[in-house]
mmCIF file with all atom_site columns, C-alpha atoms in Angstrom:
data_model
loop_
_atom_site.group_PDB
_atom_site.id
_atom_site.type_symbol
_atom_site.label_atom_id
_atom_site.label_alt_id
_atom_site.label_comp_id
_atom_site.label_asym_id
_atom_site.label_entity_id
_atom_site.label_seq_id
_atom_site.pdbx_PDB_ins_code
_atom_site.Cartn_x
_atom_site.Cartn_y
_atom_site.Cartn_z
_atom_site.occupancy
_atom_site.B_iso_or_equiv
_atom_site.pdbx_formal_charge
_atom_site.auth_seq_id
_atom_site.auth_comp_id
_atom_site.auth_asym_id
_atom_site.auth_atom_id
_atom_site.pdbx_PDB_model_num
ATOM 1   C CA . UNK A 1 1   ? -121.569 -196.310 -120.615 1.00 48.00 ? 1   UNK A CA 1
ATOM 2   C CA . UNK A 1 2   ? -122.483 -192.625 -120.493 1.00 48.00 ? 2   UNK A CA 1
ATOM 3   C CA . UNK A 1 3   ? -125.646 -191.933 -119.831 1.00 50.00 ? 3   UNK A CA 1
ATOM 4   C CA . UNK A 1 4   ? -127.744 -189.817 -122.279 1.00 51.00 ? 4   UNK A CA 1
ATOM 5   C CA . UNK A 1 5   ? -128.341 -186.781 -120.562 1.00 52.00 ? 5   UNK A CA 1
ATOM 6   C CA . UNK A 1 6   ? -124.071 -186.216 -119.663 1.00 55.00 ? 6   UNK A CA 1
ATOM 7   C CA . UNK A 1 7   ? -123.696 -186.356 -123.405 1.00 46.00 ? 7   UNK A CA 1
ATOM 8   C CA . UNK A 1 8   ? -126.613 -183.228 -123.707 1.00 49.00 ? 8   UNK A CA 1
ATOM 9   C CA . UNK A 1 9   ? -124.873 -181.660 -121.509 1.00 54.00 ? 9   UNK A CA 1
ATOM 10  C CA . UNK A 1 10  ? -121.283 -181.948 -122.850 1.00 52.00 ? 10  UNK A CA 1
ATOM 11  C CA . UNK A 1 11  ? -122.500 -181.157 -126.531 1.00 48.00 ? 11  UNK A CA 1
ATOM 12  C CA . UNK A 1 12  ? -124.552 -177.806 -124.693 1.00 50.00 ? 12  UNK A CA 1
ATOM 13  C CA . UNK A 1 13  ? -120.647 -176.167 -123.341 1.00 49.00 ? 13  UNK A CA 1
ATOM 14  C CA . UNK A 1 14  ? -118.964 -177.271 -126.539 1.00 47.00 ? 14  UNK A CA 1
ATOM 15  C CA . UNK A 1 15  ? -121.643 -174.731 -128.627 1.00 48.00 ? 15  UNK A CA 1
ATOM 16  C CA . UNK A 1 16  ? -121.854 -172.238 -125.649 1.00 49.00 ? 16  UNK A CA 1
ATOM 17  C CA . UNK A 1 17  ? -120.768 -168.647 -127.229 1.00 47.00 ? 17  UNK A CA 1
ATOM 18  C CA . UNK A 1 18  ? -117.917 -166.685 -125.006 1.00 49.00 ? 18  UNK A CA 1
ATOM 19  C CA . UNK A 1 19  ? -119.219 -162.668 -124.967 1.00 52.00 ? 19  UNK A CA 1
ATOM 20  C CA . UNK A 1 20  ? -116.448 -160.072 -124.514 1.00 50.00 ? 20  UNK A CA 1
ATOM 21  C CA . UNK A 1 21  ? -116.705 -158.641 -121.505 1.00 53.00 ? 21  UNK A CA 1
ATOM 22  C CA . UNK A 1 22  ? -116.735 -154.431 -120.834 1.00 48.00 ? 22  UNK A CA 1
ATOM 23  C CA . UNK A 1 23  ? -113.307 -154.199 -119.778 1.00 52.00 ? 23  UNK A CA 1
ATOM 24  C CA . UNK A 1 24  ? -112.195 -155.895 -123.099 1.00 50.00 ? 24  UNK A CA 1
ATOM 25  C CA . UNK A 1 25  ? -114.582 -153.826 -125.777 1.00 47.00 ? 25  UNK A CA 1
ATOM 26  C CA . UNK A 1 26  ? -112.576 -150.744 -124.236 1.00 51.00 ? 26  UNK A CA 1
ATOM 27  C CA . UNK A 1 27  ? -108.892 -152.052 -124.401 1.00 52.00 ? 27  UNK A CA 1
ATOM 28  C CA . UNK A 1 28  ? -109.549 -152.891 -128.322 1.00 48.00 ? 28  UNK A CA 1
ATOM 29  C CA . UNK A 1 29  ? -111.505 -149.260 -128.087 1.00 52.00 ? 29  UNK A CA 1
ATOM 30  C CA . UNK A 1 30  ? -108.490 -147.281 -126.862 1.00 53.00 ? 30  UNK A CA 1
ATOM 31  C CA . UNK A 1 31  ? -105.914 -149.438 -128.906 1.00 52.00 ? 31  UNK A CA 1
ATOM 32  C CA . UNK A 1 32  ? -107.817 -148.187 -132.166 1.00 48.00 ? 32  UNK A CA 1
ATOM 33  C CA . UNK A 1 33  ? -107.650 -144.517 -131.067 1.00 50.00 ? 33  UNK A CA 1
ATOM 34  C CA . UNK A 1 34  ? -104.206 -144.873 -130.592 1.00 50.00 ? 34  UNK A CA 1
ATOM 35  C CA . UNK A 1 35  ? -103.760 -146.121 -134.000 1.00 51.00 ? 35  UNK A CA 1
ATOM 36  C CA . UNK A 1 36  ? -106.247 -143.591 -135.085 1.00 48.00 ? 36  UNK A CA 1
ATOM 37  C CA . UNK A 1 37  ? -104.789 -140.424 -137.367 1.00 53.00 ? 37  UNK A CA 1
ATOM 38  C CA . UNK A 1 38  ? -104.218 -137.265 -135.345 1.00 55.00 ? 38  UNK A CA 1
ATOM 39  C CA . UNK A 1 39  ? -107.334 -134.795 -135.950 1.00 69.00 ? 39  UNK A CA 1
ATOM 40  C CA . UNK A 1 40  ? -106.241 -131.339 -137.230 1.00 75.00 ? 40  UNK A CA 1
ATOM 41  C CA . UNK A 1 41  ? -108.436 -129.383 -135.098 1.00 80.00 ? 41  UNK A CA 1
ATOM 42  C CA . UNK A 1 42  ? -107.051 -131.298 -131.900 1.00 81.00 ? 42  UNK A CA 1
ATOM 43  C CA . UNK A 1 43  ? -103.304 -129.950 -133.172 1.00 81.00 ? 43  UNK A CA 1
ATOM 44  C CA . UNK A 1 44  ? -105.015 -126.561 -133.291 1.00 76.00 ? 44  UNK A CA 1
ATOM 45  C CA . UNK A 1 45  ? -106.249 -126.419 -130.177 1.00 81.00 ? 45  UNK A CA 1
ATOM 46  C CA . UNK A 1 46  ? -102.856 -127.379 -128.224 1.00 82.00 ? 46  UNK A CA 1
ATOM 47  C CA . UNK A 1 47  ? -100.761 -125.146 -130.192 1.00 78.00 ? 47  UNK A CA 1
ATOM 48  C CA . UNK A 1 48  ? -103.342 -122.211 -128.968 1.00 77.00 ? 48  UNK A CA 1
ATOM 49  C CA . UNK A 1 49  ? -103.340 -123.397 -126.200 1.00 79.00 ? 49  UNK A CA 1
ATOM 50  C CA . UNK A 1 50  ? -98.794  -122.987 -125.665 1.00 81.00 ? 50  UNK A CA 1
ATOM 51  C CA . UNK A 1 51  ? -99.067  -119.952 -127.646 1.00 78.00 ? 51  UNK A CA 1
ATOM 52  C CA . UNK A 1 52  ? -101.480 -118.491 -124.893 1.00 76.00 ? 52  UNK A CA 1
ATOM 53  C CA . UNK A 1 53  ? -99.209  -120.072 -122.251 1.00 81.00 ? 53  UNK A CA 1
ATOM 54  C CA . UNK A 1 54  ? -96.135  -118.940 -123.659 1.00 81.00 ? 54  UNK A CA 1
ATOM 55  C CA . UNK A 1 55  ? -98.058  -115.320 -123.942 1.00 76.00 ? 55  UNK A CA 1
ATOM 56  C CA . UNK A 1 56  ? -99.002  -114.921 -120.710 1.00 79.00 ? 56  UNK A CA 1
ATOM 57  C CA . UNK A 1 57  ? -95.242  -115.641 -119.109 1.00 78.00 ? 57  UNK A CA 1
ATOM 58  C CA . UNK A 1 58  ? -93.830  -113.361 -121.505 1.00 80.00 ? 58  UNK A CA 1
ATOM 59  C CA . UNK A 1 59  ? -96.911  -110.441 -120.007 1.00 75.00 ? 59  UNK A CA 1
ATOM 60  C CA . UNK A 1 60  ? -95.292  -111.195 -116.934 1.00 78.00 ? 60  UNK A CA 1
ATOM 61  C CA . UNK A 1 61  ? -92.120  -111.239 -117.625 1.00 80.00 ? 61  UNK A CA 1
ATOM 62  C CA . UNK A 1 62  ? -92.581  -107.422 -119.392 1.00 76.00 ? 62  UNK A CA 1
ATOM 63  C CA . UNK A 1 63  ? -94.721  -106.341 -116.049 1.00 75.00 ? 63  UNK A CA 1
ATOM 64  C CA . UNK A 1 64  ? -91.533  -107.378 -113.955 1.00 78.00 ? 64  UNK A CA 1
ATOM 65  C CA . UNK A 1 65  ? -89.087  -105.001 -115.902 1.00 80.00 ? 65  UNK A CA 1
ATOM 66  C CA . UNK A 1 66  ? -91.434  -102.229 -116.148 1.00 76.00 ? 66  UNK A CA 1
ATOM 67  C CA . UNK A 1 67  ? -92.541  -102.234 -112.443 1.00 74.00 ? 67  UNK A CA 1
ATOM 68  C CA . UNK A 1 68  ? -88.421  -102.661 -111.962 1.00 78.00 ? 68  UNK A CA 1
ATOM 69  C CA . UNK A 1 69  ? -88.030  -99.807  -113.856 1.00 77.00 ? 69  UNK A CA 1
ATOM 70  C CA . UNK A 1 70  ? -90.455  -97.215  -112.112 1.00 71.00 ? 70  UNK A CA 1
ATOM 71  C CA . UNK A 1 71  ? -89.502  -98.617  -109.003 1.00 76.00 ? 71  UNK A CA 1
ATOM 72  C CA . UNK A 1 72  ? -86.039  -97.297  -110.239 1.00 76.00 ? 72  UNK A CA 1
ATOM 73  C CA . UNK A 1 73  ? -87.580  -94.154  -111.222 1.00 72.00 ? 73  UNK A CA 1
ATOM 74  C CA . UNK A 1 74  ? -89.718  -93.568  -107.688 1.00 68.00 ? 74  UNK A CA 1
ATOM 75  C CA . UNK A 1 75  ? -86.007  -94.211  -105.821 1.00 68.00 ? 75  UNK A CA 1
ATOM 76  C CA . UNK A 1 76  ? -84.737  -90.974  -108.435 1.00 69.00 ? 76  UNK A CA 1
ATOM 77  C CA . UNK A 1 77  ? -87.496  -88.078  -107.651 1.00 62.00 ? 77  UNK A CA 1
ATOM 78  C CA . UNK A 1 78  ? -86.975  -89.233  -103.695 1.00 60.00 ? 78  UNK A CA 1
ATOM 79  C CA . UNK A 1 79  ? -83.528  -89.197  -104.193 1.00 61.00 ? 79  UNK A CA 1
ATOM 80  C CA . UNK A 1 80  ? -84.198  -85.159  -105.588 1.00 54.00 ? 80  UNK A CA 1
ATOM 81  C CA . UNK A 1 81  ? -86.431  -84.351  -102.777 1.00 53.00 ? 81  UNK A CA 1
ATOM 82  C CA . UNK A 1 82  ? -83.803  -85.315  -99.913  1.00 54.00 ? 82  UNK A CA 1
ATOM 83  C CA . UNK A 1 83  ? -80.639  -83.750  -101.855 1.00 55.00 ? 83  UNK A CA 1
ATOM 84  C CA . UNK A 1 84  ? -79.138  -81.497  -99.455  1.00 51.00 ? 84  UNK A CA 1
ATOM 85  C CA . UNK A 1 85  ? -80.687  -78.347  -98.886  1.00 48.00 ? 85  UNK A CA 1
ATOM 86  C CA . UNK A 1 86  ? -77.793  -76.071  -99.385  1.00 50.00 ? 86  UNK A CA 1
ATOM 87  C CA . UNK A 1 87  ? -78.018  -76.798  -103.339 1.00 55.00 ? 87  UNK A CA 1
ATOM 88  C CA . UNK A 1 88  ? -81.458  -75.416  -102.739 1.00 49.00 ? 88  UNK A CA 1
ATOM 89  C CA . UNK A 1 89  ? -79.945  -72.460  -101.061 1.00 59.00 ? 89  UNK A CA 1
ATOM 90  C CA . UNK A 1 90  ? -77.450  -72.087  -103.974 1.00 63.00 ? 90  UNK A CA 1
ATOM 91  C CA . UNK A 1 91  ? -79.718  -72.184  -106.685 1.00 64.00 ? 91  UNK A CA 1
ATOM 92  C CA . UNK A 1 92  ? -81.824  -69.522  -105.322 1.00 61.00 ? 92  UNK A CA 1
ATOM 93  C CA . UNK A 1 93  ? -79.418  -67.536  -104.306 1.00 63.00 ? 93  UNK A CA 1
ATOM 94  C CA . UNK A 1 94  ? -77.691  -67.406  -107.728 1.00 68.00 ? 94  UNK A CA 1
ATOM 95  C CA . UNK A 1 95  ? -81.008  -66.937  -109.372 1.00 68.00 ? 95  UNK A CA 1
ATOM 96  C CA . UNK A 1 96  ? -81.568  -63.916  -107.572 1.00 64.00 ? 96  UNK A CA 1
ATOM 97  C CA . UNK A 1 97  ? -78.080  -62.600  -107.457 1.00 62.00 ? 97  UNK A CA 1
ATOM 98  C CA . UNK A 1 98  ? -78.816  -62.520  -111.346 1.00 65.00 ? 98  UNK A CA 1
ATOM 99  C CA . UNK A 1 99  ? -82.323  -60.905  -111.204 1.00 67.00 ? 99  UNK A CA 1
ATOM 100 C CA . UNK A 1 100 ? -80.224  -58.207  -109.164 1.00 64.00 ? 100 UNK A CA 1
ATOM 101 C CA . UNK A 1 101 ? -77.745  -57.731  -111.265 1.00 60.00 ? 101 UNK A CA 1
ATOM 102 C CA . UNK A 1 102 ? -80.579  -56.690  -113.929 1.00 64.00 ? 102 UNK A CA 1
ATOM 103 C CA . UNK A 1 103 ? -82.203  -54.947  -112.237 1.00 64.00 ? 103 UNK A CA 1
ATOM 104 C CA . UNK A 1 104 ? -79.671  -52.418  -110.523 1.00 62.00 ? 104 UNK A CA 1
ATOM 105 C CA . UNK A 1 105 ? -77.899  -52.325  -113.640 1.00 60.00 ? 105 UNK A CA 1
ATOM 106 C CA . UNK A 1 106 ? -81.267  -51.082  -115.495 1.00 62.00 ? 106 UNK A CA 1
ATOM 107 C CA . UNK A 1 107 ? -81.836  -48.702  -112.576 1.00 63.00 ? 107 UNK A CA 1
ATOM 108 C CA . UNK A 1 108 ? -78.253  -47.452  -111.961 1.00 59.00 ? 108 UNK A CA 1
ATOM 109 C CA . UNK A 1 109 ? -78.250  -46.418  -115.725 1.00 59.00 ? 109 UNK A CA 1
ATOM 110 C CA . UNK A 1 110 ? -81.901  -44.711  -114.990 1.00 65.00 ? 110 UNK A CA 1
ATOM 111 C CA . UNK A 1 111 ? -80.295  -42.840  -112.247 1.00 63.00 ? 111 UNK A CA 1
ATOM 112 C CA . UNK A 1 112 ? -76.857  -42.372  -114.067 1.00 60.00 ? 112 UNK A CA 1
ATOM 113 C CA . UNK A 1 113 ? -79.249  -40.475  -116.888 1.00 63.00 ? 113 UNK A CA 1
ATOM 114 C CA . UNK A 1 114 ? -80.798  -38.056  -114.518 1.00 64.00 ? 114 UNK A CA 1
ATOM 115 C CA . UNK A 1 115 ? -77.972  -37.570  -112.212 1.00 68.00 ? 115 UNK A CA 1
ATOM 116 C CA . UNK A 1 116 ? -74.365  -38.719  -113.789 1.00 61.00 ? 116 UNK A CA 1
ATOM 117 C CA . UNK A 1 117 ? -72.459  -37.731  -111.168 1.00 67.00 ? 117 UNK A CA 1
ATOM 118 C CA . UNK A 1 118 ? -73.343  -40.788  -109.101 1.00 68.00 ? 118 UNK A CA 1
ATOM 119 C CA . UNK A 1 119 ? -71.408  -42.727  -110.676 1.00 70.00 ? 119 UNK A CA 1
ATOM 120 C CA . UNK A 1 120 ? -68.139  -40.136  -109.544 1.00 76.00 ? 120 UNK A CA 1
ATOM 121 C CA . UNK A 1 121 ? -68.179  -41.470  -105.928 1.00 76.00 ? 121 UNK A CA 1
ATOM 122 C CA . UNK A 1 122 ? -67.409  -45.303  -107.155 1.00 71.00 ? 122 UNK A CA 1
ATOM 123 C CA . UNK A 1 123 ? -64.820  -44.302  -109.988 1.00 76.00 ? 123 UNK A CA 1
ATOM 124 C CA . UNK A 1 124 ? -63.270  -42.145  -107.305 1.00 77.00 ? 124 UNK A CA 1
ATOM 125 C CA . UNK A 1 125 ? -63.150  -45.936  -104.900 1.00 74.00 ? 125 UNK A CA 1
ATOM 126 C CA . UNK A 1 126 ? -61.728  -47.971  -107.272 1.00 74.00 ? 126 UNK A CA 1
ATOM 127 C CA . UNK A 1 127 ? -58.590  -45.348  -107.681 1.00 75.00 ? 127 UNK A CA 1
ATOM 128 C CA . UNK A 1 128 ? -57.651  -45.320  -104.275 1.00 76.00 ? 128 UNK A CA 1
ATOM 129 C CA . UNK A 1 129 ? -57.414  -49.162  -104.295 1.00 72.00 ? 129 UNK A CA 1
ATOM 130 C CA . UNK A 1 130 ? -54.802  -49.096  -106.951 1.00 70.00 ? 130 UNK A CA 1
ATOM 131 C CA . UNK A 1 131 ? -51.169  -48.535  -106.390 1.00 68.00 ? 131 UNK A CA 1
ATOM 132 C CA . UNK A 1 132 ? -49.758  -45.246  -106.212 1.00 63.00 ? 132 UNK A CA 1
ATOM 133 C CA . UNK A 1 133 ? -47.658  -44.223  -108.981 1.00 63.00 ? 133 UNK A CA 1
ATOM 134 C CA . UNK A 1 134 ? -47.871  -41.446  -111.529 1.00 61.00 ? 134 UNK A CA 1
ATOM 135 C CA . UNK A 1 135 ? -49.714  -43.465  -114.788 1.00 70.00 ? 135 UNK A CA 1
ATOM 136 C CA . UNK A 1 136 ? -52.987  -42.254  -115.736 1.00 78.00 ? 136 UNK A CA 1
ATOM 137 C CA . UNK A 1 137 ? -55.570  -44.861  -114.808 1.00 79.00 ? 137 UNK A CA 1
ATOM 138 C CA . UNK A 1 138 ? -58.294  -46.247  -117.141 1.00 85.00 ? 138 UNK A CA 1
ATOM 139 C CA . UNK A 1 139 ? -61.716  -46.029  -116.475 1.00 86.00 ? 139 UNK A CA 1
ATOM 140 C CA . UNK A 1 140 ? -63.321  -48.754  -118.125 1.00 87.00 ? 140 UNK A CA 1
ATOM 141 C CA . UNK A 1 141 ? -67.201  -47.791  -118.283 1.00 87.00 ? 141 UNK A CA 1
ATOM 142 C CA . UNK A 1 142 ? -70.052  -49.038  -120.743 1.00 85.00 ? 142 UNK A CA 1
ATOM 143 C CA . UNK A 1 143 ? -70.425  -46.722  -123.681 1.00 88.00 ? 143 UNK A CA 1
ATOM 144 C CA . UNK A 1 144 ? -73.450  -44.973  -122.769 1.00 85.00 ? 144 UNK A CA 1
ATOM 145 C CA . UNK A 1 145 ? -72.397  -43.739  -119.216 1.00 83.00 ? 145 UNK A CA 1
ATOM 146 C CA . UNK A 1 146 ? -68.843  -43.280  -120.861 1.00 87.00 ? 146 UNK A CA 1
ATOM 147 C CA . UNK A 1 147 ? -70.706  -39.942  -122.393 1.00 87.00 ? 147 UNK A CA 1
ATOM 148 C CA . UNK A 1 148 ? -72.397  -39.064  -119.713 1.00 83.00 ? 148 UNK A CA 1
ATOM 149 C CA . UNK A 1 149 ? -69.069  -39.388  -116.931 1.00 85.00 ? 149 UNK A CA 1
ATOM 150 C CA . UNK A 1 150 ? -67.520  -37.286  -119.999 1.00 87.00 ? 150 UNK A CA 1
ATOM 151 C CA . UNK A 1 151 ? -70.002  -34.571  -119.763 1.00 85.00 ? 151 UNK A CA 1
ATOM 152 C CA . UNK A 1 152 ? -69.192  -34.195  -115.628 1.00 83.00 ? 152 UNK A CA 1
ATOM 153 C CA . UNK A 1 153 ? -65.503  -34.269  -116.207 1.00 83.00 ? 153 UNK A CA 1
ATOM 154 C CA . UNK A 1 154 ? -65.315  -32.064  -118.687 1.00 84.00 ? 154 UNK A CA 1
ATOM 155 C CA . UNK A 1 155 ? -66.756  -29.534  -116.238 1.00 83.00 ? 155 UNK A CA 1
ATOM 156 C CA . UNK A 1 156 ? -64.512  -30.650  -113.169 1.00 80.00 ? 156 UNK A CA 1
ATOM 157 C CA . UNK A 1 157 ? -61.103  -30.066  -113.270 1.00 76.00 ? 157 UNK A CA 1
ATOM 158 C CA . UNK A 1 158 ? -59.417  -32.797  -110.706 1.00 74.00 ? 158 UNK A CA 1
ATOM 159 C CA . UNK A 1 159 ? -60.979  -35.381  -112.750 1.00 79.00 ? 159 UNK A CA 1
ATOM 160 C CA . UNK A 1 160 ? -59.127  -34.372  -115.885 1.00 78.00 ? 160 UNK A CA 1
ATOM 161 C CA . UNK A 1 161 ? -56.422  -37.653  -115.255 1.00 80.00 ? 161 UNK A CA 1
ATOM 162 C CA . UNK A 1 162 ? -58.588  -39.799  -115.444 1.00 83.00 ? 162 UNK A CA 1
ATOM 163 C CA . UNK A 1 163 ? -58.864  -41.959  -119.294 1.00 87.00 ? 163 UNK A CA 1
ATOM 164 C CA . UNK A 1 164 ? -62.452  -42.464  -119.513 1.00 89.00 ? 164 UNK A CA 1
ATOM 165 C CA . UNK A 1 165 ? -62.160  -45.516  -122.074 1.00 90.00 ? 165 UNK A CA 1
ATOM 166 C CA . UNK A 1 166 ? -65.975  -47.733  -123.607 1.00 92.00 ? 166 UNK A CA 1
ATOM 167 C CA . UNK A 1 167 ? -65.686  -50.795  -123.190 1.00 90.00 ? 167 UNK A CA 1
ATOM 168 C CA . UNK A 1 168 ? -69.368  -52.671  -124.448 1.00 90.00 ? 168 UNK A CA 1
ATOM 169 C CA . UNK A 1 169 ? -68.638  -55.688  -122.016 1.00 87.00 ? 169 UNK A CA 1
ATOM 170 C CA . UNK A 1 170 ? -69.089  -53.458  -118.735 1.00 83.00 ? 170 UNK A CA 1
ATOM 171 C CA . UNK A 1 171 ? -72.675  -53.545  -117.322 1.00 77.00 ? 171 UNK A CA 1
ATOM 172 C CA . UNK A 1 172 ? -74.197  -49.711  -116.934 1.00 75.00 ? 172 UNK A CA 1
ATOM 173 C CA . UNK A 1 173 ? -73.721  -48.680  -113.896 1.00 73.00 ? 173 UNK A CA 1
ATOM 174 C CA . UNK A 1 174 ? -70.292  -50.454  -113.374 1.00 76.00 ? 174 UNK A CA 1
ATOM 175 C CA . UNK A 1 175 ? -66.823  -49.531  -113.982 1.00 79.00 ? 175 UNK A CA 1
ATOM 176 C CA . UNK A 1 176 ? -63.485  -51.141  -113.909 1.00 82.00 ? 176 UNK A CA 1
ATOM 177 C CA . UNK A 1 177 ? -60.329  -49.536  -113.500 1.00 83.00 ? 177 UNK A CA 1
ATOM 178 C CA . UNK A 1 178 ? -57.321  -50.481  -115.130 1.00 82.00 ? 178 UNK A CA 1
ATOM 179 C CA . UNK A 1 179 ? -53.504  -49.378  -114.248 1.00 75.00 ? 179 UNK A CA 1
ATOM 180 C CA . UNK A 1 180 ? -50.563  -51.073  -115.210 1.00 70.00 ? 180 UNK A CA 1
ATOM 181 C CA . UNK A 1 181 ? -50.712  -55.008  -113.975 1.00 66.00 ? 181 UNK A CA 1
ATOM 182 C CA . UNK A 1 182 ? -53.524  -53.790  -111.545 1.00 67.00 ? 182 UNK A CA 1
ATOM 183 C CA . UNK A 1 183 ? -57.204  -53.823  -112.078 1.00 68.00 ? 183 UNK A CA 1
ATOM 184 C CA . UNK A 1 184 ? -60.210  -53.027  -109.463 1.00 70.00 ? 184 UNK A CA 1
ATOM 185 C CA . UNK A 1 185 ? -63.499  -54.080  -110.956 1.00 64.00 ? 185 UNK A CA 1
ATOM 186 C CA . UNK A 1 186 ? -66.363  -52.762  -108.691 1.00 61.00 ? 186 UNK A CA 1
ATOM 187 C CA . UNK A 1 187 ? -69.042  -54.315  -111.328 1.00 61.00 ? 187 UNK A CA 1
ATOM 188 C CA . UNK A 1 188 ? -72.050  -55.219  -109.525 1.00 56.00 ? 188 UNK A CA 1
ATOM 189 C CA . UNK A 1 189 ? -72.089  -58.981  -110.750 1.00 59.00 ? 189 UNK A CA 1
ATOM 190 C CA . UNK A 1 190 ? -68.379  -58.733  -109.272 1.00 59.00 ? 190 UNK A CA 1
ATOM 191 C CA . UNK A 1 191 ? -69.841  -57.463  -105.467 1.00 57.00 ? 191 UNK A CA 1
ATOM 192 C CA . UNK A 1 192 ? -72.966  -59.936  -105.781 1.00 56.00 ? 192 UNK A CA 1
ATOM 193 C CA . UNK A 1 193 ? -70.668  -62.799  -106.435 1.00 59.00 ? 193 UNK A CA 1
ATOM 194 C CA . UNK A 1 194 ? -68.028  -61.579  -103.497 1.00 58.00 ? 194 UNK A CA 1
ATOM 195 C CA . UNK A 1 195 ? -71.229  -61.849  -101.525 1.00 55.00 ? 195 UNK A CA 1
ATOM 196 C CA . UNK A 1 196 ? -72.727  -65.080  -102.408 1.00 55.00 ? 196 UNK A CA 1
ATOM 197 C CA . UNK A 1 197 ? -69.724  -66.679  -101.743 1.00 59.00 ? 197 UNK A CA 1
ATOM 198 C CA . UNK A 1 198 ? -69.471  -65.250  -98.206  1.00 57.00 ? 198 UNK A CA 1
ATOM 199 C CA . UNK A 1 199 ? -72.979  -66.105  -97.716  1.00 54.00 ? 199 UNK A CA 1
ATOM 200 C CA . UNK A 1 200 ? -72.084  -69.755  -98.332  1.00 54.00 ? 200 UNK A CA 1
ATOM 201 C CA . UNK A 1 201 ? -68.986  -69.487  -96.336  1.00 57.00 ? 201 UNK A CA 1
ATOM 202 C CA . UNK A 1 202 ? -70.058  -69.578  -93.013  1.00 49.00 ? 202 UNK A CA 1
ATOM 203 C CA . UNK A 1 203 ? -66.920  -68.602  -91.347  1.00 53.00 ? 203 UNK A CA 1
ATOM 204 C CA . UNK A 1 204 ? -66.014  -66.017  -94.076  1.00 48.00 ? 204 UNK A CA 1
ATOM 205 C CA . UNK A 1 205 ? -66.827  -62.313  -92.107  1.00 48.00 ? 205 UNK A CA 1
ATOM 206 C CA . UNK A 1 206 ? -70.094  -60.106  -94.346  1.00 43.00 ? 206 UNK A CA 1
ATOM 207 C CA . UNK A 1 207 ? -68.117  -57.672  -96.589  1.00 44.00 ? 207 UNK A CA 1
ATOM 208 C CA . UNK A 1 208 ? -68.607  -54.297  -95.754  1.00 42.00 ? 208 UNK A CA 1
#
């Protein structure tokens, strides 16, 4: 027979309540967020989120090629500052040969108005380089010292062959001189360029 007090206890476990323990109430906790609809401000904050991501790779991605680029632009000027120093010396020297040409021409004419026979001496230079023969040669002179070479020749008479002709493209204070296939041109640009190029050529001998 069973006694009394096994039959208490065997009716006391068969009405004993089983709790859930922690580790359950948060399995069944997480399942039913995962089966929970996605909140709208939660999609909001990841898209932000990549679009700041995606932002800041491009704003480095834009710093690269720009720094690339004055990098590029830093190599240029040096490259300028170490070019060779004879396309320095050029550049000068053609600026000034220009400024020269100016100015003599502006002062030869000044001269040339107050004293026209100066201009007899080179005339006179540039004949003697041209061939001999018996044509007339033409003096080729800018059209205000044309008139005032025509005023001394008139009044000298072994100047009388020569054909005093204007031409507007001569410089005052220059003169060409034109015979047959021959021409002398003793133009100042003509001598400044004769000696730039000798000053460049370094084995060329200085013009007299």
């Amino acid at each position: 027979m069973i006694a009394m007090s096994e039959v208490a206890d065997r009716a006391g476990s068969a009405t004993k309540l089983v709790m859930p323990t922690l580790s359950g109430v948060g399995s069944v906790r997480q399942d039913a967020d995962t089966n929970a609809p996605v909140d709208d401000e939660q999609i909001k904050r990841q898209a932000y989120a990549e679009g700041l991501e995606q932002g800041r790779a491009r704003g480095e991605q834009l710093g690269r090629e720009k720094a690339q680029k004055d990098i590029q632009r830093l190599q240029q000027i040096m490259g300028y500052l170490h070019q060779p120093l004879i396309d320095l010396d050029n550049q000068v020297l053609e600026s000034l040969a220009a400024l020269a040409v100016r100015l003599a021409g502006q002062l030869l004419h000044r001269e040339l108005e107050l004293e026209p026979t100066r201009l007899i001496p080179v005339i006179s230079a540039a004949i003697e380089q041209l061939p001999l023969n018996n044509e007339r040669p033409k003096v080729l002179l800018n059209p205000q010292d044309r008139e005032l070479v025509a005023a001394v020749q008139a009044e000298q008479n072994d100047l009388a062959d020569w054909v005093l002709v204007a031409d507007p493209s001569v410089q005052p204070g220059e003169c060409q001189v034109v015979a047959s296939l021959s021409r002398v041109d003793l133009g100042l640009d003509a001598r400044l360029k004769n000696l730039l190029a000798t000053l460049l050529d370094e084995d060329a001998p200085l013009p007299v």
